[in-house]
mmCIF file of C-alpha atoms and ligand atoms in Angstrom:
data_model
loop_
_atom_site.group_PDB
_atom_site.id
_atom_site.type_symbol
_atom_site.label_atom_id
_atom_site.label_comp_id
_atom_site.label_asym_id
_atom_site.label_seq_id
_atom_site.Cartn_x
_atom_site.Cartn_y
_atom_site.Cartn_z
ATOM 1 C CA MET A 1 388.644 7.759 25.078
ATOM 2 C CA SER A 2 389.496 11.384 24.058
ATOM 3 C CA THR A 3 389.550 14.005 26.804
ATOM 4 C CA LEU A 4 387.768 17.349 26.299
ATOM 5 C CA PRO A 5 391.063 19.298 25.817
ATOM 6 C CA ALA A 6 392.177 16.690 23.233
ATOM 7 C CA LEU A 7 388.878 17.034 21.357
ATOM 8 C CA ILE A 8 389.174 20.842 21.372
ATOM 9 C CA ALA A 9 392.792 20.623 20.157
ATOM 10 C CA SER A 10 391.890 18.258 17.315
ATOM 11 C CA ALA A 11 388.957 20.480 16.255
ATOM 12 C CA THR A 12 391.310 23.485 16.177
ATOM 13 C CA MET A 13 393.839 21.551 14.107
ATOM 14 C CA ASN A 14 391.177 20.428 11.659
ATOM 15 C CA PRO A 15 388.902 23.460 11.141
ATOM 16 C CA THR A 16 387.349 22.005 7.977
ATOM 17 C CA ALA A 17 385.834 19.108 9.901
ATOM 18 C CA SER A 18 384.598 21.252 12.770
ATOM 19 C CA GLN A 19 383.146 24.057 10.613
ATOM 20 C CA ARG A 20 381.501 21.853 8.021
ATOM 21 C CA LYS A 21 378.094 23.084 6.903
ATOM 22 C CA LYS A 22 375.409 21.460 4.798
ATOM 23 C CA VAL A 23 376.061 22.207 1.117
ATOM 24 C CA THR A 24 373.129 23.800 -0.702
ATOM 25 C CA THR A 25 372.522 25.213 -4.168
ATOM 26 C CA SER A 26 373.439 28.640 -2.710
ATOM 27 C CA SER A 27 376.799 27.230 -1.583
ATOM 28 C CA PHE A 28 377.391 26.223 -5.221
ATOM 29 C CA ARG A 29 376.884 29.794 -6.389
ATOM 30 C CA GLN A 30 378.966 31.241 -3.531
ATOM 31 C CA LYS A 31 381.820 28.897 -4.405
ATOM 32 C CA LYS A 32 381.734 30.110 -7.993
ATOM 33 C CA GLU A 33 381.762 33.717 -6.810
ATOM 34 C CA ARG A 34 384.766 33.008 -4.576
ATOM 35 C CA GLY A 35 386.538 31.085 -7.357
ATOM 36 C CA GLU A 36 386.639 27.874 -5.264
ATOM 37 C CA PRO A 37 386.360 24.631 -7.271
ATOM 38 C CA ILE A 38 383.208 22.591 -6.553
ATOM 39 C CA THR A 39 383.763 18.858 -6.019
ATOM 40 C CA MET A 40 381.200 16.281 -7.079
ATOM 41 C CA LEU A 41 381.233 12.482 -7.385
ATOM 42 C CA THR A 42 378.648 9.866 -8.172
ATOM 43 C CA ALA A 43 377.450 7.311 -5.613
ATOM 44 C CA TYR A 44 374.869 4.571 -5.831
ATOM 45 C CA ASP A 45 374.963 3.004 -2.366
ATOM 46 C CA TYR A 46 375.221 3.729 1.370
ATOM 47 C CA PRO A 47 378.921 2.920 2.057
ATOM 48 C CA THR A 48 380.183 4.948 -0.910
ATOM 49 C CA ALA A 49 378.006 7.934 0.005
ATOM 50 C CA LEU A 50 379.243 7.716 3.603
ATOM 51 C CA ALA A 51 382.918 7.659 2.538
ATOM 52 C CA GLU A 52 382.481 10.537 0.076
ATOM 53 C CA ASP A 53 380.540 12.629 2.582
ATOM 54 C CA GLN A 54 383.127 12.010 5.304
ATOM 55 C CA ALA A 55 385.934 12.901 2.856
ATOM 56 C CA GLY A 56 384.286 16.314 2.433
ATOM 57 C CA ILE A 57 382.761 16.141 -1.050
ATOM 58 C CA ASP A 58 380.497 19.095 -1.944
ATOM 59 C CA SER A 59 377.912 17.140 -3.882
ATOM 60 C CA ILE A 60 376.875 13.558 -4.614
ATOM 61 C CA LEU A 61 375.155 12.712 -7.871
ATOM 62 C CA VAL A 62 373.149 9.506 -7.998
ATOM 63 C CA GLY A 63 373.880 9.229 -11.707
ATOM 64 C CA ASP A 64 372.040 7.057 -14.178
ATOM 65 C CA SER A 65 375.568 5.829 -14.985
ATOM 66 C CA LEU A 66 374.580 3.258 -12.348
ATOM 67 C CA GLY A 67 372.975 1.379 -15.252
ATOM 68 C CA MET A 68 376.434 0.707 -16.687
ATOM 69 C CA VAL A 69 378.765 0.598 -13.684
ATOM 70 C CA VAL A 70 376.472 -1.158 -11.176
ATOM 71 C CA LEU A 71 373.724 -2.919 -13.130
ATOM 72 C CA GLY A 72 375.886 -4.044 -16.077
ATOM 73 C CA TYR A 73 373.829 -2.584 -18.958
ATOM 74 C CA GLN A 74 375.607 -1.504 -22.181
ATOM 75 C CA ASN A 75 374.326 2.073 -21.781
ATOM 76 C CA THR A 76 372.070 4.155 -19.521
ATOM 77 C CA LEU A 77 368.859 3.754 -21.543
ATOM 78 C CA PRO A 78 367.320 0.791 -19.637
ATOM 79 C CA VAL A 79 367.532 2.544 -16.237
ATOM 80 C CA THR A 80 364.100 3.187 -14.686
ATOM 81 C CA MET A 81 362.752 5.616 -12.087
ATOM 82 C CA GLU A 82 362.399 2.688 -9.670
ATOM 83 C CA ASP A 83 366.117 1.787 -10.111
ATOM 84 C CA MET A 84 367.089 5.411 -9.484
ATOM 85 C CA LEU A 85 364.879 5.855 -6.416
ATOM 86 C CA HIS A 86 366.118 2.597 -4.864
ATOM 87 C CA HIS A 87 369.770 3.670 -5.127
ATOM 88 C CA ALA A 88 369.050 7.314 -4.242
ATOM 89 C CA ARG A 89 367.438 6.215 -0.958
ATOM 90 C CA ALA A 90 370.578 4.265 -0.004
ATOM 91 C CA VAL A 91 372.780 7.259 -0.829
ATOM 92 C CA SER A 92 370.671 9.655 1.204
ATOM 93 C CA ARG A 93 371.067 7.397 4.259
ATOM 94 C CA GLY A 94 374.858 7.683 3.991
ATOM 95 C CA SER A 95 375.228 11.420 3.419
ATOM 96 C CA LYS A 96 374.881 14.304 5.863
ATOM 97 C CA TYR A 97 376.569 17.354 4.310
ATOM 98 C CA ALA A 98 376.801 16.916 0.530
ATOM 99 C CA LEU A 99 374.188 18.363 -1.809
ATOM 100 C CA LEU A 100 372.304 15.310 -3.107
ATOM 101 C CA ILE A 101 371.289 15.256 -6.765
ATOM 102 C CA GLY A 102 369.139 12.579 -8.410
ATOM 103 C CA ASP A 103 369.669 11.959 -12.125
ATOM 104 C CA MET A 104 366.412 11.721 -14.079
ATOM 105 C CA PRO A 105 366.548 8.550 -16.201
ATOM 106 C CA PHE A 106 365.703 8.213 -19.898
ATOM 107 C CA MET A 107 361.958 8.682 -20.594
ATOM 108 C CA SER A 108 361.213 10.070 -17.129
ATOM 109 C CA TYR A 109 361.051 13.720 -18.331
ATOM 110 C CA GLN A 110 360.845 13.669 -22.142
ATOM 111 C CA VAL A 111 357.202 12.658 -22.667
ATOM 112 C CA SER A 112 355.446 15.628 -21.059
ATOM 113 C CA THR A 113 356.110 18.523 -18.737
ATOM 114 C CA GLU A 114 353.650 17.097 -16.233
ATOM 115 C CA GLN A 115 355.481 13.762 -16.198
ATOM 116 C CA ALA A 116 358.812 15.596 -15.749
ATOM 117 C CA VAL A 117 357.533 17.523 -12.696
ATOM 118 C CA ARG A 118 355.986 14.417 -11.121
ATOM 119 C CA ASN A 119 359.139 12.338 -11.531
ATOM 120 C CA ALA A 120 361.417 15.141 -10.338
ATOM 121 C CA GLY A 121 359.194 15.426 -7.261
ATOM 122 C CA ARG A 122 359.564 11.710 -6.513
ATOM 123 C CA PHE A 123 363.340 12.145 -6.059
ATOM 124 C CA LEU A 124 362.707 14.660 -3.255
ATOM 125 C CA GLN A 125 359.604 13.093 -1.764
ATOM 126 C CA GLU A 126 360.579 9.417 -1.856
ATOM 127 C CA ALA A 127 364.388 9.327 -1.958
ATOM 128 C CA GLY A 128 365.824 12.210 0.089
ATOM 129 C CA MET A 129 367.370 14.016 -2.899
ATOM 130 C CA GLU A 130 367.642 17.817 -2.856
ATOM 131 C CA ALA A 131 367.885 18.520 -6.585
ATOM 132 C CA VAL A 132 367.593 16.702 -9.904
ATOM 133 C CA LYS A 133 369.705 16.609 -13.040
ATOM 134 C CA LEU A 134 368.461 16.122 -16.577
ATOM 135 C CA GLU A 135 370.097 16.024 -19.996
ATOM 136 C CA GLY A 136 369.483 18.252 -22.998
ATOM 137 C CA GLY A 137 369.385 21.831 -24.224
ATOM 138 C CA ARG A 138 366.685 24.149 -25.538
ATOM 139 C CA GLU A 139 364.228 21.263 -26.043
ATOM 140 C CA ARG A 140 364.163 20.793 -22.241
ATOM 141 C CA ALA A 141 363.681 24.459 -21.285
ATOM 142 C CA GLU A 142 359.922 24.133 -20.714
ATOM 143 C CA ALA A 143 360.285 21.063 -18.467
ATOM 144 C CA ILE A 144 363.097 22.753 -16.505
ATOM 145 C CA ARG A 145 360.979 25.882 -15.941
ATOM 146 C CA ALA A 146 358.098 23.750 -14.666
ATOM 147 C CA ILE A 147 360.282 21.670 -12.321
ATOM 148 C CA VAL A 148 361.998 24.788 -10.933
ATOM 149 C CA GLY A 149 358.520 26.352 -10.633
ATOM 150 C CA ALA A 150 357.550 23.444 -8.381
ATOM 151 C CA GLY A 151 360.429 24.360 -6.051
ATOM 152 C CA ILE A 152 362.875 21.697 -7.219
ATOM 153 C CA PRO A 153 366.442 22.799 -8.103
ATOM 154 C CA VAL A 154 367.575 21.534 -11.512
ATOM 155 C CA MET A 155 371.092 20.847 -12.767
ATOM 156 C CA GLY A 156 371.416 20.832 -16.568
ATOM 157 C CA HIS A 157 373.691 18.543 -18.600
ATOM 158 C CA LEU A 158 375.100 19.454 -22.034
ATOM 159 C CA GLY A 159 377.776 18.122 -24.373
ATOM 160 C CA LEU A 160 378.026 14.336 -24.361
ATOM 161 C CA THR A 161 374.579 13.397 -23.083
ATOM 162 C CA PRO A 162 374.622 9.587 -22.781
ATOM 163 C CA GLN A 163 370.820 9.241 -23.027
ATOM 164 C CA SER A 164 371.144 10.484 -26.645
ATOM 165 C CA ILE A 165 373.897 8.075 -27.773
ATOM 166 C CA ASN A 166 371.736 6.830 -30.613
ATOM 167 C CA GLN A 167 371.436 10.373 -31.945
ATOM 168 C CA MET A 168 375.120 11.183 -31.323
ATOM 169 C CA GLY A 169 376.374 7.927 -32.885
ATOM 170 C CA GLY A 170 378.087 6.735 -29.681
ATOM 171 C CA PHE A 171 379.959 8.175 -26.722
ATOM 172 C CA ARG A 172 381.697 11.000 -28.634
ATOM 173 C CA PRO A 173 383.042 14.405 -27.606
ATOM 174 C CA GLN A 174 380.681 17.245 -28.546
ATOM 175 C CA GLY A 175 380.980 20.914 -29.551
ATOM 176 C CA LYS A 176 384.079 20.426 -31.695
ATOM 177 C CA THR A 177 382.936 22.411 -34.751
ATOM 178 C CA ALA A 178 382.231 26.153 -34.823
ATOM 179 C CA SER A 179 378.486 25.581 -35.346
ATOM 180 C CA ALA A 180 378.253 22.881 -32.642
ATOM 181 C CA ALA A 181 380.162 25.130 -30.217
ATOM 182 C CA LYS A 182 377.781 28.042 -30.967
ATOM 183 C CA ARG A 183 374.747 25.810 -30.329
ATOM 184 C CA LEU A 184 376.246 24.558 -27.066
ATOM 185 C CA LEU A 185 376.859 28.113 -25.855
ATOM 186 C CA GLU A 186 373.293 29.120 -26.815
ATOM 187 C CA ASP A 187 371.885 26.061 -25.027
ATOM 188 C CA SER A 188 373.840 26.817 -21.863
ATOM 189 C CA LEU A 189 372.442 30.376 -21.789
ATOM 190 C CA ILE A 190 368.922 29.010 -22.364
ATOM 191 C CA LEU A 191 369.325 26.530 -19.485
ATOM 192 C CA GLU A 192 370.553 29.287 -17.170
ATOM 193 C CA ASP A 193 367.585 31.422 -18.182
ATOM 194 C CA ALA A 194 365.200 28.481 -17.609
ATOM 195 C CA GLY A 195 366.338 28.388 -13.978
ATOM 196 C CA CYS A 196 369.082 25.720 -13.705
ATOM 197 C CA PHE A 197 371.244 26.276 -10.615
ATOM 198 C CA SER A 198 374.238 24.561 -12.229
ATOM 199 C CA LEU A 199 375.260 22.849 -15.452
ATOM 200 C CA VAL A 200 377.292 19.706 -16.215
ATOM 201 C CA LEU A 201 379.490 20.007 -19.319
ATOM 202 C CA GLU A 202 380.568 16.548 -20.481
ATOM 203 C CA SER A 203 383.317 15.827 -23.001
ATOM 204 C CA VAL A 204 383.530 19.234 -24.682
ATOM 205 C CA PRO A 205 386.677 21.161 -25.693
ATOM 206 C CA ALA A 206 388.328 22.795 -22.681
ATOM 207 C CA ARG A 207 388.414 26.282 -24.208
ATOM 208 C CA LEU A 208 384.706 26.131 -25.032
ATOM 209 C CA ALA A 209 383.865 24.950 -21.481
ATOM 210 C CA GLU A 210 385.974 27.782 -20.046
ATOM 211 C CA LEU A 211 384.229 30.384 -22.188
ATOM 212 C CA ILE A 212 380.780 29.046 -21.223
ATOM 213 C CA SER A 213 381.801 29.026 -17.538
ATOM 214 C CA LYS A 214 382.792 32.695 -17.796
ATOM 215 C CA LYS A 215 379.568 33.696 -19.590
ATOM 216 C CA LEU A 216 377.266 31.982 -17.073
ATOM 217 C CA SER A 217 376.603 33.176 -13.560
ATOM 218 C CA ILE A 218 375.621 29.635 -12.498
ATOM 219 C CA PRO A 219 378.492 27.184 -11.846
ATOM 220 C CA THR A 220 379.539 24.671 -14.501
ATOM 221 C CA ILE A 221 380.665 21.201 -13.438
ATOM 222 C CA GLY A 222 383.007 19.582 -15.933
ATOM 223 C CA ILE A 223 383.651 15.963 -16.822
ATOM 224 C CA GLY A 224 386.163 15.759 -19.627
ATOM 225 C CA ALA A 225 385.815 19.527 -20.085
ATOM 226 C CA GLY A 226 389.069 20.852 -18.641
ATOM 227 C CA LEU A 227 390.150 23.062 -15.767
ATOM 228 C CA GLY A 228 388.149 26.125 -16.798
ATOM 229 C CA CYS A 229 384.894 24.751 -15.326
ATOM 230 C CA ASP A 230 383.746 25.874 -11.865
ATOM 231 C CA GLY A 231 383.826 22.313 -10.551
ATOM 232 C CA GLN A 232 384.580 18.726 -11.506
ATOM 233 C CA VAL A 233 382.664 15.446 -11.406
ATOM 234 C CA LEU A 234 383.761 11.872 -12.083
ATOM 235 C CA VAL A 235 381.938 8.557 -12.087
ATOM 236 C CA THR A 236 383.203 7.009 -8.854
ATOM 237 C CA HIS A 237 383.556 3.513 -10.328
ATOM 238 C CA ASP A 238 385.941 4.975 -12.950
ATOM 239 C CA LEU A 239 387.968 6.855 -10.324
ATOM 240 C CA LEU A 240 388.245 3.730 -8.139
ATOM 241 C CA GLY A 241 389.079 1.416 -11.033
ATOM 242 C CA LEU A 242 385.925 -0.612 -10.415
ATOM 243 C CA PHE A 243 384.531 -0.416 -13.941
ATOM 244 C CA GLU A 244 386.619 -2.582 -16.215
ATOM 245 C CA ARG A 245 384.806 -2.444 -19.580
ATOM 246 C CA PHE A 246 386.416 0.819 -20.729
ATOM 247 C CA THR A 247 387.960 3.937 -19.224
ATOM 248 C CA PRO A 248 387.207 7.271 -20.906
ATOM 249 C CA ARG A 249 390.295 9.383 -21.707
ATOM 250 C CA PHE A 250 389.210 12.073 -19.229
ATOM 251 C CA VAL A 251 389.201 9.729 -16.238
ATOM 252 C CA LYS A 252 391.992 9.723 -13.684
ATOM 253 C CA LYS A 253 392.124 6.357 -11.909
ATOM 254 C CA TYR A 254 392.947 6.972 -8.242
ATOM 255 C CA ALA A 255 392.829 3.278 -7.294
ATOM 256 C CA ASP A 256 392.519 -0.199 -8.759
ATOM 257 C CA PHE A 257 389.698 -1.629 -6.680
ATOM 258 C CA HIS A 258 388.862 -4.285 -9.292
ATOM 259 C CA ALA A 259 392.341 -5.802 -8.836
ATOM 260 C CA GLU A 260 392.057 -5.325 -5.049
ATOM 261 C CA MET A 261 388.731 -7.176 -5.016
ATOM 262 C CA GLN A 262 390.096 -10.004 -7.141
ATOM 263 C CA ASN A 263 393.101 -10.382 -4.836
ATOM 264 C CA ALA A 264 390.861 -10.474 -1.768
ATOM 265 C CA PHE A 265 388.489 -13.015 -3.362
ATOM 266 C CA THR A 266 391.354 -15.246 -4.561
ATOM 267 C CA GLU A 267 392.909 -15.198 -1.073
ATOM 268 C CA TYR A 268 389.552 -16.054 0.516
ATOM 269 C CA ILE A 269 388.989 -19.000 -1.855
ATOM 270 C CA SER A 270 392.470 -20.312 -1.128
ATOM 271 C CA ASP A 271 391.988 -19.900 2.668
ATOM 272 C CA VAL A 272 388.700 -21.812 2.571
ATOM 273 C CA GLN A 273 390.133 -24.542 0.343
ATOM 274 C CA GLY A 274 393.245 -24.807 2.535
ATOM 275 C CA ARG A 275 391.134 -24.785 5.750
ATOM 276 C CA SER A 276 393.010 -21.774 7.168
ATOM 277 C CA PHE A 277 389.766 -19.806 7.385
ATOM 278 C CA PRO A 278 387.922 -19.583 9.730
ATOM 279 C CA ALA A 279 390.690 -19.442 12.360
ATOM 280 C CA ALA A 280 390.131 -19.569 16.137
ATOM 281 C CA GLU A 281 389.512 -15.798 16.333
ATOM 282 C CA HIS A 282 386.650 -16.087 13.820
ATOM 283 C CA THR A 283 384.990 -18.953 15.677
ATOM 284 C CA VAL A 284 382.309 -19.035 18.395
ATOM 285 C CA GLU A 285 383.365 -20.986 21.498
ATOM 286 C CA MET A 286 381.327 -22.806 24.148
ATOM 287 C CA ASP A 287 382.293 -23.560 27.783
ATOM 288 C CA ASP A 288 383.590 -27.117 28.287
ATOM 289 C CA SER A 289 381.074 -27.689 31.104
ATOM 290 C CA GLU A 290 378.162 -26.757 28.818
ATOM 291 C CA TRP A 291 379.548 -28.961 26.055
ATOM 292 C CA GLN A 292 379.866 -31.939 28.389
ATOM 293 C CA ALA A 293 376.344 -31.380 29.696
ATOM 294 C CA PHE A 294 375.110 -31.214 26.115
ATOM 295 C CA GLN A 295 376.888 -34.470 25.230
ATOM 296 C CA LYS A 296 375.288 -36.200 28.191
ATOM 297 C CA THR A 297 371.836 -35.198 26.931
ATOM 298 C CA ILE A 298 372.645 -36.765 23.575
ATOM 299 C CA ASP A 299 374.071 -39.916 25.133
ATOM 300 C CA LYS A 300 370.776 -40.446 27.019
ATOM 301 C CA ASN A 301 368.805 -40.579 23.757
HETATM 302 O O1 KIV B 401 375.147 9.605 -14.841
HETATM 303 C C1 KIV B 401 376.177 10.185 -14.471
HETATM 304 O O2 KIV B 401 376.968 9.680 -13.678
HETATM 305 C C2 KIV B 401 376.417 11.514 -15.011
HETATM 306 C C3 KIV B 401 377.764 12.113 -14.764
HETATM 307 C C4 KIV B 401 378.739 11.547 -15.706
HETATM 308 C C5 KIV B 401 377.739 13.603 -14.835
HETATM 309 O O3 KIV B 401 375.594 12.065 -15.654
#
């Protein structure tokens, strides 16, 4: 067990751990003002949220990407509010410090402003989230104003917006022509004006993302949008090498957990087939005297 002086020494050596504060939407803005990159990752379950939170991540997004990387759908369109709330609840149990953001799924905010506010509220009321994210530009300004008006922080999402793949003709980079870039810049200013506290820029040219980041006072979080954004986000299953179907160009794989899992499963199968698992240390024992007494009771019958 650690002594008090040892605990004090380790806290002094590791000031980040000892001075850690809950991350809020204000911390996001302060980080931008100080020029400190904001870190964000997705999580969909308790153990991942716990590991990310303990590693010191600023924010956890319960992304609707869970439809593809956890539930096995071809895209994010089938994901429902109930799916999102179920996973968001697990994430909120695992996280203490990170700002928790729930991703509003397809058709949970597009039908009416009232529906958008109600569903945004469910993330906070029923799933422990502290903010919501939704996709789209000027066409979402009214819903964003209403959600923010209800006291719920909103993160915007522009560029490649996966809920619109049918309109975009697939998962393609956005903002690559002069007119598309102009529209993206206009949309980002509209979203800031509507009250977003932050904005995800997905798969847009790095120089455009940098310019937008400089024009906005709210922080931008990039995914496939270069170093000029105020922060970065990745889908955790991509980063860990857990999603095998495809890897977007902008992903850096920090591990190959799919291969690790396969190795572990293959070893387990071989241990069971070869009767080397369970070994003595994995087995419950019983005193000989109790065993003999038990056998006598059977012999009597
Ligand atoms: O759903 C998601 O994970 C996202 C991120 C890619 C930003 O929207």
